Amino acid sequence: MLLFAGLALATGALAALDVRLALAGALAVMGTIAVVSRPALGGLILVATVPVTSGLAAGVPFPLLRPSEAAILGIGALFLVLALRPAVRWNSLDWAVAAYCIGSITIGAFHELQAGTLATNVIAVTAPLQFLLLYRIVASTLERPEDRSTALRLLVLLSIPVSIIGILQQFDIGPTQTFIETATKSTIFDTWGFENYPRATSIFPNWHTFAGYLAVVILLGLARLTSQHAPRRRVETLVAVGIATGALALTQTFTSIFAVAFGTVLILRRQRAWHIAPWALVLGGIALAFFGSFLGQRFEEQWIGREDSSLLPQTVDYRIEVWTEQYFPLIGQYWPLGYGTGIPPEVDWVYTESGYLTLLLRGGVGLVIAAAFLIGTSYSTANRVSRNRTGDDRAGALCVVAVSLALIPMNVVWPYLTNSGLTQAFFVVLGLVRAASASTERAPAPEYPAQPVAVSRNRPAPDPPG
């Protein structure tokens, strides 16, 4: 009670300083009351808010932090201070996530301390902490299958307004573009590329981040469609997947489009649900019918309207040029421990255009290995859960299986594992898979099917095996 009274007083004091701070305080009070009464709400709040707000800029609406970061740190601190959940025994997946996140923070802090810039770059250095907290809170609070089902449903359905914003943006309807520029504070809208070939970004700072988020949503929705659900649930999931598919086409990001195509085949094969394939083709056909002109323009830009005869897309050719001329010569210098959170001064093009180069420059070969360990462990854990669970638990696991495999080539051309969008959605589903794997470990499936035991009327049944 004293805690709540103190929070209320603090909220009133903040109102005199900044309305945004008062809003954050009011949300903190309401969130604290809700989470204390039911800790699973903490996990559901993060599932509902973090992926869809991860592209918003810092200071919108809270000072210094992105809304997604504020939610993670606020609820994370609440769980730490109030000890709302007992400690959960760590397994290999937990250590893989921790190694990736804490390793990135440690090596980043080391470089910034050497440069004397840690105080000014502390947010960039500690940014990976949000992934670890997000994963652990979701994994430790959503222990009940019905809570995990609710979480997956929220993740899919809340993508609808995000997808619609992207569609409205691409067709330049109303003040959508102005709203997006204000909300994301992205500088990409002033570049030559966007002005000549506009692509949907929705409330994300880049079309790659938006497309990565949509890829997770579409694959998760598809996996849920192939699971056993009530007809109404299937309709709402189909609507969300259909709108997200259209929005993905408008991002004109072939990397994520190919990832979704690969994941679709994998999920249909694992679920033995080839009868769903026609519906997937229908969704793809509708997206092409309405938005195919944008994809055609992008295809022509990448392959047809070029003077050279290269078989690679124009953007990939340019990436190779940037890598070979600017980044590859630096590998010998920075491969042991990396450079830090910034870009070496020898580089003119400050975007690595590759997840592997980003990891190498941030933390050296050790961080690249940690990321590979994370992806490999995510795949193996999700693969095991998909074979031992049914329904939404299996759907979430199949989504992680597909995304883990797709990330291997996707990270070649964009830092999907370090940027917003895909990363937050992926760690949410990964946390749900971890919670499902804990249930599987507590109640493993029998190695052999149980055989009926004949029981005589005159003799008691034998005791069950210990």
JSON list of C-alpha atoms in Angstrom, two decimals, residues 159-242:
[
{"chain": "A", "resi": 159, "resn": "SER", "atom": "CA", "xyz": [-0.35, -6.30, -36.25]},
{"chain": "A", "resi": 160, "resn": "ILE", "atom": "CA", "xyz": [-3.56, -5.27, -38.07]},
{"chain": "A", "resi": 161, "resn": "PRO", "atom": "CA", "xyz": [-3.39, -1.51, -37.29]},
{"chain": "A", "resi": 162, "resn": "VAL", "atom": "CA", "xyz": [0.37, -1.52, -37.89]},
{"chain": "A", "resi": 163, "resn": "SER", "atom": "CA", "xyz": [-0.12, -3.13, -41.31]},
{"chain": "A", "resi": 164, "resn": "ILE", "atom": "CA", "xyz": [-2.95, -0.74, -42.20]},
{"chain": "A", "resi": 165, "resn": "ILE", "atom": "CA", "xyz": [-0.76, 2.27, -41.37]},
{"chain": "A", "resi": 166, "resn": "GLY", "atom": "CA", "xyz": [1.85, 0.94, -43.79]},
{"chain": "A", "resi": 167, "resn": "ILE", "atom": "CA", "xyz": [-0.76, 0.51, -46.54]},
{"chain": "A", "resi": 168, "resn": "LEU", "atom": "CA", "xyz": [-2.17, 4.00, -45.99]},
{"chain": "A", "resi": 169, "resn": "GLN", "atom": "CA", "xyz": [1.36, 5.38, -46.07]},
{"chain": "A", "resi": 170, "resn": "GLN", "atom": "CA", "xyz": [2.20, 3.78, -49.40]},
{"chain": "A", "resi": 171, "resn": "PHE", "atom": "CA", "xyz": [-0.94, 5.19, -51.02]},
{"chain": "A", "resi": 172, "resn": "ASP", "atom": "CA", "xyz": [-0.31, 8.58, -49.34]},
{"chain": "A", "resi": 173, "resn": "ILE", "atom": "CA", "xyz": [-3.74, 8.71, -47.71]},
{"chain": "A", "resi": 174, "resn": "GLY", "atom": "CA", "xyz": [-4.38, 11.51, -45.23]},
{"chain": "A", "resi": 175, "resn": "PRO", "atom": "CA", "xyz": [-1.68, 12.67, -42.81]},
{"chain": "A", "resi": 176, "resn": "THR", "atom": "CA", "xyz": [-0.24, 9.15, -42.45]},
{"chain": "A", "resi": 177, "resn": "GLN", "atom": "CA", "xyz": [3.24, 10.05, -43.70]},
{"chain": "A", "resi": 178, "resn": "THR", "atom": "CA", "xyz": [3.45, 13.11, -41.43]},
{"chain": "A", "resi": 179, "resn": "PHE", "atom": "CA", "xyz": [2.36, 11.00, -38.46]},
{"chain": "A", "resi": 180, "resn": "ILE", "atom": "CA", "xyz": [5.00, 8.36, -39.25]},
{"chain": "A", "resi": 181, "resn": "GLU", "atom": "CA", "xyz": [7.79, 10.91, -39.62]},
{"chain": "A", "resi": 182, "resn": "THR", "atom": "CA", "xyz": [6.85, 12.47, -36.27]},
{"chain": "A", "resi": 183, "resn": "ALA", "atom": "CA", "xyz": [6.51, 9.13, -34.49]},
{"chain": "A", "resi": 184, "resn": "THR", "atom": "CA", "xyz": [9.71, 7.52, -35.77]},
{"chain": "A", "resi": 185, "resn": "LYS", "atom": "CA", "xyz": [11.93, 10.60, -36.31]},
{"chain": "A", "resi": 186, "resn": "SER", "atom": "CA", "xyz": [13.57, 8.59, -39.05]},
{"chain": "A", "resi": 187, "resn": "THR", "atom": "CA", "xyz": [15.87, 10.34, -41.52]},
{"chain": "A", "resi": 188, "resn": "ILE", "atom": "CA", "xyz": [15.28, 7.77, -44.23]},
{"chain": "A", "resi": 189, "resn": "PHE", "atom": "CA", "xyz": [12.38, 9.77, -45.66]},
{"chain": "A", "resi": 190, "resn": "ASP", "atom": "CA", "xyz": [14.80, 12.49, -46.76]},
{"chain": "A", "resi": 191, "resn": "THR", "atom": "CA", "xyz": [17.02, 10.13, -48.74]},
{"chain": "A", "resi": 192, "resn": "TRP", "atom": "CA", "xyz": [17.20, 9.78, -52.50]},
{"chain": "A", "resi": 193, "resn": "GLY", "atom": "CA", "xyz": [16.04, 6.17, -52.29]},
{"chain": "A", "resi": 194, "resn": "PHE", "atom": "CA", "xyz": [12.76, 6.90, -50.52]},
{"chain": "A", "resi": 195, "resn": "GLU", "atom": "CA", "xyz": [11.97, 10.01, -52.54]},
{"chain": "A", "resi": 196, "resn": "ASN", "atom": "CA", "xyz": [12.37, 8.13, -55.83]},
{"chain": "A", "resi": 197, "resn": "TYR", "atom": "CA", "xyz": [11.12, 4.70, -54.76]},
{"chain": "A", "resi": 198, "resn": "PRO", "atom": "CA", "xyz": [8.89, 5.11, -51.69]},
{"chain": "A", "resi": 199, "resn": "ARG", "atom": "CA", "xyz": [8.38, 1.93, -49.68]},
{"chain": "A", "resi": 200, "resn": "ALA", "atom": "CA", "xyz": [6.09, 1.20, -46.75]},
{"chain": "A", "resi": 201, "resn": "THR", "atom": "CA", "xyz": [7.68, 1.56, -43.31]},
{"chain": "A", "resi": 202, "resn": "SER", "atom": "CA", "xyz": [4.59, 2.00, -41.09]},
{"chain": "A", "resi": 203, "resn": "ILE", "atom": "CA", "xyz": [5.60, 3.03, -37.54]},
{"chain": "A", "resi": 204, "resn": "PHE", "atom": "CA", "xyz": [9.13, 1.72, -38.03]},
{"chain": "A", "resi": 205, "resn": "PRO", "atom": "CA", "xyz": [12.20, 3.73, -39.07]},
{"chain": "A", "resi": 206, "resn": "ASN", "atom": "CA", "xyz": [12.97, 1.58, -42.11]},
{"chain": "A", "resi": 207, "resn": "TRP", "atom": "CA", "xyz": [11.24, -0.76, -44.55]},
{"chain": "A", "resi": 208, "resn": "HIS", "atom": "CA", "xyz": [13.58, -3.60, -43.53]},
{"chain": "A", "resi": 209, "resn": "THR", "atom": "CA", "xyz": [12.52, -3.34, -39.88]},
{"chain": "A", "resi": 210, "resn": "PHE", "atom": "CA", "xyz": [8.83, -3.22, -40.84]},
{"chain": "A", "resi": 211, "resn": "ALA", "atom": "CA", "xyz": [9.23, -6.18, -43.20]},
{"chain": "A", "resi": 212, "resn": "GLY", "atom": "CA", "xyz": [11.08, -8.21, -40.57]},
{"chain": "A", "resi": 213, "resn": "TYR", "atom": "CA", "xyz": [8.28, -7.61, -38.07]},
{"chain": "A", "resi": 214, "resn": "LEU", "atom": "CA", "xyz": [5.68, -8.65, -40.66]},
{"chain": "A", "resi": 215, "resn": "ALA", "atom": "CA", "xyz": [7.62, -11.81, -41.50]},
{"chain": "A", "resi": 216, "resn": "VAL", "atom": "CA", "xyz": [7.36, -13.05, -37.91]},
{"chain": "A", "resi": 217, "resn": "VAL", "atom": "CA", "xyz": [3.65, -12.15, -37.75]},
{"chain": "A", "resi": 218, "resn": "ILE", "atom": "CA", "xyz": [2.79, -13.86, -41.04]},
{"chain": "A", "resi": 219, "resn": "LEU", "atom": "CA", "xyz": [4.65, -17.07, -40.21]},
{"chain": "A", "resi": 220, "resn": "LEU", "atom": "CA", "xyz": [3.14, -17.17, -36.73]},
{"chain": "A", "resi": 221, "resn": "GLY", "atom": "CA", "xyz": [-0.33, -16.57, -38.13]},
{"chain": "A", "resi": 222, "resn": "LEU", "atom": "CA", "xyz": [0.14, -19.29, -40.73]},
{"chain": "A", "resi": 223, "resn": "ALA", "atom": "CA", "xyz": [1.29, -21.74, -38.06]},
{"chain": "A", "resi": 224, "resn": "ARG", "atom": "CA", "xyz": [-1.80, -20.91, -35.99]},
{"chain": "A", "resi": 225, "resn": "LEU", "atom": "CA", "xyz": [-4.07, -21.35, -39.02]},
{"chain": "A", "resi": 226, "resn": "THR", "atom": "CA", "xyz": [-2.78, -24.87, -39.48]},
{"chain": "A", "resi": 227, "resn": "SER", "atom": "CA", "xyz": [-3.41, -25.70, -35.82]},
{"chain": "A", "resi": 228, "resn": "GLN", "atom": "CA", "xyz": [-6.73, -26.64, -34.26]},
{"chain": "A", "resi": 229, "resn": "HIS", "atom": "CA", "xyz": [-8.72, -23.47, -33.56]},
{"chain": "A", "resi": 230, "resn": "ALA", "atom": "CA", "xyz": [-12.35, -22.41, -33.48]},
{"chain": "A", "resi": 231, "resn": "PRO", "atom": "CA", "xyz": [-13.67, -21.05, -36.82]},
{"chain": "A", "resi": 232, "resn": "ARG", "atom": "CA", "xyz": [-13.91, -17.48, -35.46]},
{"chain": "A", "resi": 233, "resn": "ARG", "atom": "CA", "xyz": [-10.27, -17.56, -34.37]},
{"chain": "A", "resi": 234, "resn": "ARG", "atom": "CA", "xyz": [-9.25, -18.82, -37.79]},
{"chain": "A", "resi": 235, "resn": "VAL", "atom": "CA", "xyz": [-11.12, -15.98, -39.50]},
{"chain": "A", "resi": 236, "resn": "GLU", "atom": "CA", "xyz": [-9.49, -13.27, -37.39]},
{"chain": "A", "resi": 237, "resn": "THR", "atom": "CA", "xyz": [-6.05, -14.83, -37.92]},
{"chain": "A", "resi": 238, "resn": "LEU", "atom": "CA", "xyz": [-6.66, -15.08, -41.66]},
{"chain": "A", "resi": 239, "resn": "VAL", "atom": "CA", "xyz": [-7.63, -11.39, -41.78]},
{"chain": "A", "resi": 240, "resn": "ALA", "atom": "CA", "xyz": [-4.47, -10.38, -39.90]},
{"chain": "A", "resi": 241, "resn": "VAL", "atom": "CA", "xyz": [-2.24, -12.53, -42.11]},
{"chain": "A", "resi": 242, "resn": "GLY", "atom": "CA", "xyz": [-3.92, -11.24, -45.27]}
]
